[in-house]
Amino acid sequence: MENLNFIGGTWQAGASRETLPVINPATEEVFAEIVRGNAADVDAAVDAARKARAGWRATTGAQRAVLLRAIAEAIREASPQLAQLEVDDCGKPIAEARYDMADAVACFEYYAACAESLDEQQERPIMVPDERFDIKLRYEPAGVAGLIVPWNFPLVNAAWKVAPALAAGCTVVLKPSELASLTTLALARIAEKAGLPPGVLNVVTGLGHEAGAAVAAHPGIDKVSFTGGVESGRRVMEARAHRVGDVALELGGKSAALVFDDVDIDNTVEWLLMGSVYNQGQVCAATSRILVHRNVFDAVVDRLVKAMEQLRVGPGSDEGTHVGPLISAAQLERVGALVEQGVAQGARVVTGGGQPAHHTKGYYFSPTVLLDVSRDNVLWTEEVFGPVVSVTRFDSEADAVELANDSRFGLAAAIMSADPERCARLAPQIDAGIVWVNCSGPAFIQAPWGGVKQSGFRRGLGEWGMHEFLELKQVTEFQSAEPWGHYDIGRGGLA
Ligand code: NAD
């Protein structure tokens, strides 16, 4: 078998010898298999990561940067093949897969620069009111990082965690999603060829409740960084709490787009599509609740529905595709069931609402717009993770903010308005980690990423992403020639 686990610099079959099928969501065909890794494989990976820890930690940021840049360059070279592999594995449109590859390259390059700047940040002095003491700050790698990632942006999700963890000097045990592991295994091959020392990056594939749970609970892992759904995040947190272990969670969302009556409607609808159907709506920060001012409600809904109906739904490998298949049969069923339930609770489908008729194979779901979605409707409260939006009216700024914040999630929000003062006034009032103004969905490696409330805590990306994998240490030195003298030893006090 081709897709083995990568542990301690060697490619290994899993301890169970069992495999999991890899299904192309556009054809429903099994085209590969991966290892069904278990706790024994995670043990081996943690062991390898612990052995590699001291050596990797002893490198300078500049030395690590050389390897991170080599990885970036190798991803760049293999981008066409990796993009196609991503499409086959998770269904996304090829144009979006190409963006993903560019994002992964940029991520490794960015954290190469961060690793270098870390060298300069070491030994920063802290001034204290007692000059006999000299205090310096050091950033130390957290140790072994356990990274658990989802399937919606497989290589990007992995890069966003692996690059900062390696830059910080951590060694890594990475568990990709069982639904899309192939580009992550390709990343391990790239890292191996780039000369990353054995054991610095380990990849164990497998199911969440087996390999994932083993990573979350492992006593040899110093820091867990998890991206995925709220329920899984809660289990990871419970497992970490048990051993008082550090954890960062990047979870789901139910983000709102607030559309005011001074917008250019075509421009706005362009962003509303970007915020809701990009990657088939399988985006944690998707703005799937669209709130529109009463004065432009009909016009925006009309334009949005027309645009949704013009989107080309088809295989991700077709260049013209806007919306590919969902990741799996289970996800298709889940999205369909949520829409059905929402309709049973009073919502009205204006377009879409089910599988497009012209596809006999593949997990396709038509871009869907719903109206009359009340606040207790499942389509208002739950993350759908499909190309499905609910559109609601509002009357005033205060209404819009109140509606936007009416969610247990708090990942992102988009404010669409031609009035800069209004945008500046509203941005601080939104309970979310990310507020987009006159856009929806863009993510930059340099800017912090993460949410509040049940969307998780802590921040990935930017300098904050690397600091997630660093521990702050104070080194305090007593520099006076005079003895300390509190017990008066040597002067007869405790003779
Ligand atoms: P998921 O929670 O089912 O799985 C995510 C990862 O966790 C997978 O690798 C899975 O195998 C593993 N896992 C599952 N149960 C586990 C357990 N008990 N212990 C340890 N690991 C476990 O999520 P998914 O379906 O792969 O991804 C979709 C979810 O991810 C959505 O809710 C989405 O919003 C969220 N997401 C969030 C962000 C963000 O940055 N906030 C980014 C992408 C996706």
Coordinates of C-alpha atoms and ligand atoms in Angstrom, one line a residue:
M1 CA 0.0 0.0 0.0
E2 CA 1.2 3.5 -0.9
N3 CA -0.3 5.7 1.9
L4 CA 1.5 4.6 5.0
N5 CA 1.9 6.4 8.3
F6 CA 5.1 8.6 8.6
I7 CA 6.7 7.9 11.9
G8 CA 10.3 8.6 13.0
G9 CA 11.3 9.2 9.4
T10 CA 10.0 5.8 8.1
W11 CA 6.8 4.8 6.4
Q12 CA 4.9 2.3 8.4
A13 CA 1.8 0.2 8.1
G14 CA -0.5 0.6 11.0
A15 CA -0.4 -1.7 14.1
S16 CA -3.9 -2.9 13.3
R17 CA -3.0 -3.6 9.6
E18 CA -6.5 -2.2 8.8
T19 CA -7.1 0.4 6.2
L20 CA -9.8 3.0 5.4
P21 CA -11.1 3.6 1.8
V22 CA -10.5 7.0 0.1
I23 CA -13.5 8.0 -1.9
N24 CA -13.6 10.6 -4.7
P25 CA -16.8 12.6 -3.8
A26 CA -17.4 13.4 -7.5
T27 CA -17.5 9.8 -8.7
E28 CA -18.2 7.9 -5.4
E29 CA -15.3 5.6 -6.4
V30 CA -12.7 4.3 -4.0
F31 CA -9.4 5.3 -5.5
A32 CA -6.9 4.7 -2.6
E33 CA -6.7 3.6 0.9
I34 CA -5.1 5.0 4.1
V35 CA -3.9 3.4 7.3
R36 CA -6.5 3.1 10.0
G37 CA -4.1 4.2 12.7
N38 CA -4.8 3.5 16.3
A39 CA -3.4 4.2 19.8
A40 CA -0.4 2.0 19.3
D41 CA 0.6 4.0 16.1
V42 CA 0.1 7.3 18.0
D43 CA 2.3 5.9 20.8
A44 CA 5.0 5.2 18.3
A45 CA 4.6 8.6 16.7
V46 CA 4.8 10.4 20.1
D47 CA 7.9 8.3 21.0
A48 CA 9.6 9.4 17.8
A49 CA 8.6 13.1 18.4
R50 CA 9.9 13.0 21.9
K51 CA 13.2 11.5 20.8
A52 CA 13.6 14.2 18.1
R53 CA 12.6 17.0 20.5
A54 CA 16.0 17.9 22.0
G55 CA 17.7 18.0 18.6
W56 CA 15.1 20.2 17.0
R57 CA 14.8 22.4 19.9
A58 CA 18.5 23.1 19.8
T59 CA 18.4 24.4 16.3
T60 CA 18.2 28.2 15.7
G61 CA 15.2 29.8 14.1
A62 CA 17.4 30.6 11.1
Q63 CA 18.3 26.9 10.7
R64 CA 14.6 25.9 10.9
A65 CA 13.7 28.6 8.4
V66 CA 16.0 27.0 5.8
L67 CA 14.0 23.8 6.0
L68 CA 10.6 25.6 6.1
R69 CA 11.6 27.4 2.9
A70 CA 12.7 24.2 1.2
I71 CA 9.2 22.7 2.1
A72 CA 7.5 25.8 0.6
E73 CA 9.5 25.5 -2.6
A74 CA 8.8 21.8 -3.0
I75 CA 5.0 22.4 -2.5
R76 CA 5.2 25.1 -5.1
E77 CA 6.9 22.8 -7.6
A78 CA 4.4 20.0 -6.9
S79 CA 1.3 22.4 -6.9
P80 CA -0.4 21.1 -10.1
Q81 CA -0.3 17.5 -8.9
L82 CA -1.2 18.4 -5.3
A83 CA -4.1 20.5 -6.4
Q84 CA -5.5 17.6 -8.5
L85 CA -5.0 15.2 -5.6
E86 CA -6.9 17.6 -3.3
V87 CA -9.8 17.8 -5.9
D88 CA -9.9 14.0 -6.1
D89 CA -9.8 13.6 -2.3
C90 CA -12.3 16.2 -1.2
G91 CA -14.2 17.4 -4.3
K92 CA -13.4 21.1 -4.3
P93 CA -13.2 23.1 -7.6
I94 CA -9.7 23.0 -9.1
A95 CA -9.4 26.8 -9.1
E96 CA -9.9 26.8 -5.3
A97 CA -7.5 23.9 -4.9
R98 CA -4.9 26.0 -6.6
Y99 CA -5.5 28.8 -4.2
D100 CA -5.1 26.3 -1.4
M101 CA -1.6 25.2 -2.7
A102 CA -0.5 28.9 -3.0
D103 CA -1.8 29.4 0.6
A104 CA 0.2 26.5 1.9
V105 CA 3.4 27.8 0.1
A106 CA 2.8 31.2 1.6
C107 CA 2.3 29.8 5.0
F108 CA 5.6 27.9 5.1
E109 CA 7.4 31.0 3.8
Y110 CA 5.8 33.3 6.3
Y111 CA 6.7 31.0 9.2
A112 CA 10.2 30.7 7.9
A113 CA 10.5 34.5 8.4
C114 CA 8.8 34.2 11.9
A115 CA 11.4 31.5 12.9
E116 CA 14.2 33.9 12.0
S117 CA 12.7 36.8 13.9
L118 CA 12.3 34.5 16.9
D119 CA 16.1 34.4 17.3
E120 CA 16.0 38.2 17.6
Q121 CA 13.3 38.2 20.1
Q122 CA 15.2 36.0 22.6
E123 CA 16.7 37.4 25.8
R124 CA 14.5 40.5 25.9
P125 CA 15.3 42.3 29.2
I126 CA 12.5 43.1 31.7
M127 CA 13.0 46.1 33.8
V128 CA 12.2 45.6 37.5
P129 CA 12.5 48.0 40.4
D130 CA 15.4 46.1 42.1
E131 CA 18.5 46.6 40.1
R132 CA 20.3 43.7 41.7
F133 CA 18.2 41.4 39.4
D134 CA 18.6 41.0 35.7
I135 CA 15.6 39.4 34.1
K136 CA 15.4 38.1 30.5
L137 CA 12.6 36.6 28.5
R138 CA 13.0 33.5 26.5
Y139 CA 10.6 31.8 24.2
E140 CA 10.9 28.0 24.4
P141 CA 9.2 25.5 22.2
A142 CA 6.2 23.9 23.9
G143 CA 7.6 20.4 23.1
V144 CA 5.6 17.8 21.2
A145 CA 2.6 19.3 19.4
G146 CA -0.4 17.1 18.7
L147 CA -2.2 18.6 15.7
I148 CA -5.7 17.4 14.7
V149 CA -7.2 18.9 11.5
P150 CA -10.4 18.6 9.4
W151 CA -11.0 17.9 5.7
N152 CA -12.4 21.1 4.3
F153 CA -9.0 22.6 3.4
P154 CA -6.8 19.5 4.0
L155 CA -3.3 20.8 3.0
V156 CA -4.1 24.3 4.2
N157 CA -5.4 23.1 7.6
A158 CA -2.2 21.1 8.0
A159 CA 0.1 23.9 6.9
W160 CA -1.6 26.5 9.2
K161 CA -0.6 24.3 12.2
V162 CA 2.6 22.4 11.0
A163 CA 4.5 25.5 9.8
P164 CA 4.1 27.6 13.0
A165 CA 4.7 24.5 15.2
L166 CA 8.0 23.7 13.4
A167 CA 9.0 27.4 13.3
A168 CA 8.6 27.5 17.1
G169 CA 10.9 24.4 17.5
C170 CA 8.2 21.9 18.3
T171 CA 8.1 18.4 17.0
V172 CA 4.8 17.3 15.7
V173 CA 2.3 14.4 15.6
L174 CA -0.3 15.3 13.0
K175 CA -3.6 13.5 12.6
P176 CA -5.4 14.6 9.3
S177 CA -9.0 13.9 8.7
E178 CA -9.9 10.4 7.7
L179 CA -11.9 11.9 4.8
A180 CA -9.0 13.7 3.2
S181 CA -5.4 12.7 4.2
L182 CA -3.6 12.4 0.9
T183 CA -2.1 15.8 0.5
T184 CA -1.0 15.7 4.2
L185 CA 0.9 12.5 3.4
A186 CA 2.3 14.2 0.4
L187 CA 3.5 17.0 2.7
A188 CA 5.3 14.4 4.9
R189 CA 7.0 13.1 1.8
I190 CA 8.0 16.6 0.9
A191 CA 9.3 17.3 4.4
E192 CA 11.3 14.0 4.3
K193 CA 12.9 15.0 1.0
A194 CA 13.6 18.5 2.2
G195 CA 15.8 16.9 5.0
L196 CA 13.6 17.5 8.0
P197 CA 15.2 15.3 10.7
P198 CA 13.4 12.0 11.4
G199 CA 10.7 12.3 14.1
V200 CA 10.3 16.0 13.8
L201 CA 7.1 15.6 11.7
N202 CA 5.0 12.4 12.2
V203 CA 1.7 11.7 10.5
V204 CA -0.8 9.1 11.7
T205 CA -4.0 8.7 9.6
G206 CA -7.2 7.2 11.0
L207 CA -10.5 7.9 12.6
G208 CA -11.3 10.7 15.1
H209 CA -12.4 8.5 18.0
E210 CA -9.4 6.2 17.5
A211 CA -6.2 7.9 16.3
G212 CA -7.6 11.4 17.1
A213 CA -8.7 10.6 20.6
A214 CA -5.3 8.9 21.2
V215 CA -3.5 12.2 20.3
A216 CA -5.8 14.3 22.5
A217 CA -5.3 12.1 25.5
H218 CA -1.6 11.3 25.1
P219 CA 0.5 12.2 28.2
G220 CA 3.6 12.6 25.9
I221 CA 2.0 15.4 24.0
D222 CA 2.7 18.8 25.5
K223 CA 0.3 20.9 23.4
V224 CA -2.8 20.0 21.4
S225 CA -4.1 22.2 18.6
F226 CA -7.4 21.1 17.2
T227 CA -9.5 22.3 14.3
G228 CA -12.9 20.7 13.8
G229 CA -16.5 20.5 15.0
V230 CA -17.7 21.6 18.4
E231 CA -18.6 18.1 19.6
S232 CA -15.2 16.7 18.8
G233 CA -13.5 19.9 20.2
R234 CA -15.4 19.3 23.5
R235 CA -14.1 15.7 23.7
V236 CA -10.5 16.8 23.0
M237 CA -10.8 19.5 25.7
E238 CA -12.1 16.9 28.2
A239 CA -9.2 14.6 27.4
R240 CA -6.8 17.4 27.9
A241 CA -8.4 18.6 31.1
H242 CA -7.9 15.1 32.5
R243 CA -4.1 15.7 32.4
V244 CA -4.2 19.5 32.8
G245 CA -2.8 19.7 29.2
D246 CA -2.7 22.8 27.1
V247 CA -5.2 23.0 24.1
A248 CA -6.2 25.4 21.4
L249 CA -9.6 25.0 19.7
E250 CA -10.7 26.3 16.3
L251 CA -14.3 25.2 15.9
G252 CA -17.3 25.9 13.8
G253 CA -19.4 28.9 13.1
K254 CA -22.7 30.4 12.1
S255 CA -21.5 33.7 10.9
A256 CA -23.7 36.6 9.7
A257 CA -23.4 39.0 6.8
L258 CA -25.0 42.4 7.6
V259 CA -26.2 44.1 4.4
F260 CA -27.2 47.8 4.7
D261 CA -29.4 49.7 2.2
D262 CA -26.5 51.8 0.8
V263 CA -24.6 49.0 -0.9
D264 CA -23.9 48.2 -4.5
I265 CA -26.1 45.1 -4.9
D266 CA -24.0 43.3 -7.5
N267 CA -20.8 43.8 -5.6
T268 CA -22.4 42.7 -2.4
V269 CA -23.9 39.6 -3.9
E270 CA -20.5 38.6 -5.3
W271 CA -19.1 38.7 -1.7
L272 CA -22.2 36.9 -0.3
L273 CA -21.5 34.0 -2.7
M274 CA -17.9 34.0 -1.7
G275 CA -18.9 33.9 1.9
S276 CA -21.5 31.1 1.5
V277 CA -20.8 28.8 -1.4
Y278 CA -16.9 28.8 -1.6
N279 CA -15.8 25.3 -1.0
Q280 CA -19.4 24.2 -1.2
G281 CA -20.1 26.3 1.9
Q282 CA -17.9 23.9 3.8
V283 CA -16.1 26.7 5.5
C284 CA -16.0 27.3 9.2
A285 CA -16.3 31.1 8.8
A286 CA -19.0 30.9 6.1
T287 CA -21.5 33.8 6.4
S288 CA -24.5 31.6 6.1
R289 CA -26.9 33.9 7.9
I290 CA -27.5 36.9 5.6
L291 CA -29.2 39.8 7.3
V292 CA -30.5 42.4 4.9
H293 CA -32.0 45.9 5.6
R294 CA -35.7 46.0 4.8
N295 CA -35.3 48.7 2.1
V296 CA -33.1 46.4 -0.1
F297 CA -34.3 43.0 1.0
D298 CA -36.3 42.1 -2.1
A299 CA -33.6 43.4 -4.4
V300 CA -30.8 41.5 -2.7
V301 CA -32.8 38.3 -2.4
D302 CA -33.7 38.5 -6.1
R303 CA -30.1 39.1 -7.2
L304 CA -28.7 36.4 -4.9
V305 CA -31.2 33.8 -6.0
K306 CA -30.5 34.5 -9.7
A307 CA -26.7 34.3 -9.0
M308 CA -27.1 31.1 -7.1
E309 CA -29.1 29.5 -10.0
Q310 CA -26.3 30.5 -12.4
L311 CA -23.5 28.8 -10.5
R312 CA -22.1 25.8 -12.3
V313 CA -22.4 22.7 -10.1
G314 CA -20.1 19.8 -11.2
P315 CA -17.0 17.9 -10.7
G316 CA -14.2 19.9 -9.1
S317 CA -11.8 18.8 -11.9
D318 CA -13.8 20.7 -14.5
E319 CA -12.2 24.1 -14.9
G320 CA -15.6 26.0 -15.0
T321 CA -17.1 24.5 -11.9
H322 CA -18.1 26.9 -9.1
V323 CA -19.6 24.3 -6.7
G324 CA -18.3 20.8 -6.5
P325 CA -19.6 17.8 -4.5
L326 CA -19.8 17.8 -0.7
I327 CA -17.1 15.7 1.0
S328 CA -19.1 12.5 1.6
A329 CA -22.4 10.7 1.5
A330 CA -22.8 11.3 5.2
Q331 CA -22.3 15.1 4.7
L332 CA -24.8 15.1 1.9
E333 CA -27.3 13.3 4.0
R334 CA -26.7 15.7 6.9
V335 CA -27.1 18.9 4.8
G336 CA -30.3 17.5 3.3
A337 CA -31.7 16.5 6.7
L338 CA -31.0 20.0 8.1
V339 CA -32.8 21.7 5.2
E340 CA -35.7 19.3 5.6
Q341 CA -35.9 20.0 9.3
G342 CA -35.6 23.7 8.8
V343 CA -38.5 23.6 6.3
A344 CA -40.6 21.5 8.7
Q345 CA -40.0 24.3 11.2
G346 CA -41.4 26.9 8.8
A347 CA -38.5 28.0 6.5
R348 CA -39.3 28.4 2.8
V349 CA -36.9 27.3 0.0
V350 CA -36.5 29.9 -2.7
T351 CA -34.0 28.0 -4.7
G352 CA -32.2 24.7 -4.4
G353 CA -33.1 22.6 -1.4
G354 CA -31.8 19.2 -2.6
Q355 CA -29.6 17.4 -5.0
P356 CA -29.4 18.7 -8.6
A357 CA -31.3 16.5 -11.0
H358 CA -28.6 16.3 -13.6
H359 CA -26.0 14.4 -11.5
T360 CA -26.6 10.7 -11.1
K361 CA -23.2 10.2 -9.3
G362 CA -21.4 12.4 -6.7
Y363 CA -22.4 14.0 -3.5
Y364 CA -23.8 17.2 -5.0
F365 CA -26.2 19.6 -3.3
S366 CA -27.7 22.6 -5.1
P367 CA -26.9 26.1 -3.9
T368 CA -29.9 26.9 -1.6
V369 CA -31.5 30.1 -0.4
L370 CA -34.1 30.0 2.4
L371 CA -36.4 32.7 3.8
D372 CA -38.7 32.8 6.9
V373 CA -36.0 31.2 9.1
S374 CA -37.1 32.0 12.7
R375 CA -34.5 32.2 15.5
D376 CA -35.3 28.8 16.8
N377 CA -35.0 27.2 13.4
V378 CA -32.2 24.7 13.1
L379 CA -31.0 26.6 10.0
W380 CA -30.5 29.6 12.2
T381 CA -28.8 27.8 15.1
E382 CA -26.8 25.0 13.5
E383 CA -23.8 25.1 11.2
V384 CA -24.9 23.4 8.0
F385 CA -21.5 23.1 6.2
G386 CA -23.1 23.1 2.8
P387 CA -24.1 25.7 0.1
V388 CA -27.1 26.8 2.1
V389 CA -28.0 30.3 3.3
S390 CA -30.9 31.8 5.3
V391 CA -31.8 35.4 4.5
T392 CA -33.5 37.6 7.2
R393 CA -34.7 41.2 7.3
F394 CA -33.7 43.9 9.8
D395 CA -34.8 47.4 10.4
S396 CA -32.0 49.2 12.1
E397 CA -28.3 49.0 13.0
A398 CA -29.2 47.8 16.5
D399 CA -31.4 45.1 15.1
A400 CA -28.7 43.9 12.8
V401 CA -26.1 43.7 15.6
E402 CA -28.5 41.9 17.9
L403 CA -29.4 39.3 15.2
A404 CA -25.8 38.8 14.2
N405 CA -24.8 38.2 17.9
D406 CA -27.7 35.8 18.4
S407 CA -25.6 32.7 18.1
R408 CA -23.7 30.3 20.3
F409 CA -20.9 30.7 17.8
G410 CA -18.6 33.7 17.2
L411 CA -16.1 33.1 14.5
A412 CA -16.8 35.8 11.9
A413 CA -19.1 38.4 10.5
A414 CA -19.3 40.6 7.4
I415 CA -20.5 44.2 7.4
M416 CA -21.6 45.5 3.9
S417 CA -22.2 49.2 3.8
A418 CA -21.0 52.3 1.9
D419 CA -20.8 54.2 5.1
P420 CA -17.3 53.9 6.7
E421 CA -18.5 55.5 9.9
R422 CA -21.2 52.9 10.3
C423 CA -18.7 50.1 9.6
A424 CA -16.3 51.5 12.2
R425 CA -19.1 51.8 14.7
L426 CA -20.4 48.3 14.3
A427 CA -17.2 46.3 14.0
P428 CA -16.5 46.5 17.8
Q429 CA -20.1 45.5 18.6
I430 CA -19.9 42.1 16.8
D431 CA -19.0 39.1 19.0
A432 CA -16.6 37.4 16.7
G433 CA -12.9 36.9 16.2
I434 CA -13.0 38.2 12.6
V435 CA -15.0 41.1 11.2
W436 CA -14.9 41.6 7.4
V437 CA -15.9 45.0 6.1
N438 CA -17.3 45.1 2.5
C439 CA -16.0 41.6 1.9
S440 CA -16.6 38.1 3.2
G441 CA -14.3 35.2 3.5
P442 CA -10.7 36.4 2.8
A443 CA -8.1 34.9 5.0
F444 CA -4.5 36.0 5.3
I445 CA -1.6 34.1 6.8
Q446 CA -0.4 37.4 8.5
A447 CA -3.6 38.1 10.4
P448 CA -5.0 36.2 13.5
W449 CA -7.6 33.5 12.9
G450 CA -10.0 32.2 15.4
G451 CA -13.3 32.8 17.3
V452 CA -15.1 33.5 20.5
K453 CA -17.9 31.7 22.2
Q454 CA -18.3 28.1 20.9
S455 CA -16.2 28.9 17.9
G456 CA -13.2 28.1 20.2
F457 CA -10.4 30.1 21.7
R458 CA -6.8 31.2 21.0
R459 CA -5.7 32.3 17.6
G460 CA -4.0 30.7 14.7
L461 CA -1.9 32.4 12.0
G462 CA 0.2 35.5 12.2
E463 CA 2.8 35.8 14.9
W464 CA 0.1 34.6 17.3
G465 CA 0.0 31.3 15.5
M466 CA 3.7 30.7 16.3
H467 CA 3.3 31.9 19.9
E468 CA 0.6 29.2 20.4
F469 CA 3.6 26.7 20.2
L470 CA 5.9 28.7 22.4
E471 CA 6.2 28.8 26.2
L472 CA 7.3 32.1 27.8
K473 CA 10.2 31.7 30.3
Q474 CA 11.7 34.2 32.6
V475 CA 15.4 33.8 33.4
T476 CA 16.1 35.8 36.6
E477 CA 19.7 36.4 37.7
F478 CA 20.9 37.9 41.0
Q479 CA 23.9 40.0 40.0
S480 CA 24.9 41.8 43.2
A481 CA 28.3 41.3 44.7
E482 CA 26.6 41.7 48.1
P483 CA 25.1 38.5 49.6
W484 CA 21.3 38.2 49.8
G485 CA 21.4 38.1 53.5
H486 CA 17.8 37.3 54.4
Y487 CA 18.9 34.4 56.7
D488 CA 22.2 36.1 57.5
I489 CA 24.1 32.8 56.7
G490 CA 27.9 33.4 57.0
R491 CA 27.4 36.4 59.2
G492 CA 26.5 34.5 62.2
G493 CA 22.7 34.5 61.8
L494 CA 22.2 30.8 61.3
A495 CA 25.6 29.7 62.6
Ligands
NAD1 P1 -14.6 16.8 13.1 O1 -14.7 17.4 14.4 O2 -15.5 15.7 12.7 O3 -13.1 16.3 12.8 C1 -12.0 17.1 12.8 C2 -10.8 16.3 13.1 O4 -10.9 15.8 14.4 C3 -10.6 15.0 12.2 O5 -9.3 14.8 12.0 C4 -11.2 14.0 13.1 O6 -10.8 12.7 12.8 C5 -10.8 14.4 14.5 N1 -11.7 13.9 15.6 C6 -13.0 13.6 15.6 N2 -13.4 13.2 16.8 C7 -12.3 13.3 17.6 C8 -12.1 13.0 19.0 N3 -13.1 12.6 19.8 N4 -10.9 13.2 19.5 C9 -9.9 13.7 18.7 N5 -10.0 13.9 17.4 C10 -11.2 13.8 16.8 O7 -14.8 18.0 12.0 P2 -14.8 17.9 10.4 O8 -16.1 17.3 10.0 O9 -13.6 17.2 10.0 O10 -14.7 19.4 10.0 C11 -15.7 20.3 10.0 C12 -15.7 21.1 11.2 O11 -14.5 21.8 11.4 C13 -16.8 22.2 11.1 O12 -17.4 22.4 12.3 C14 -15.9 23.5 10.8 O13 -16.5 24.7 11.2 C15 -14.7 23.2 11.6 N6 -13.6 24.0 11.1 C16 -13.1 25.0 11.8 C17 -12.1 25.9 11.4 C18 -11.6 27.0 12.1 O14 -10.6 27.6 11.8 N7 -12.3 27.5 13.1 C19 -11.5 25.5 10.1 C20 -12.0 24.5 9.4 C21 -13.0 23.7 9.9

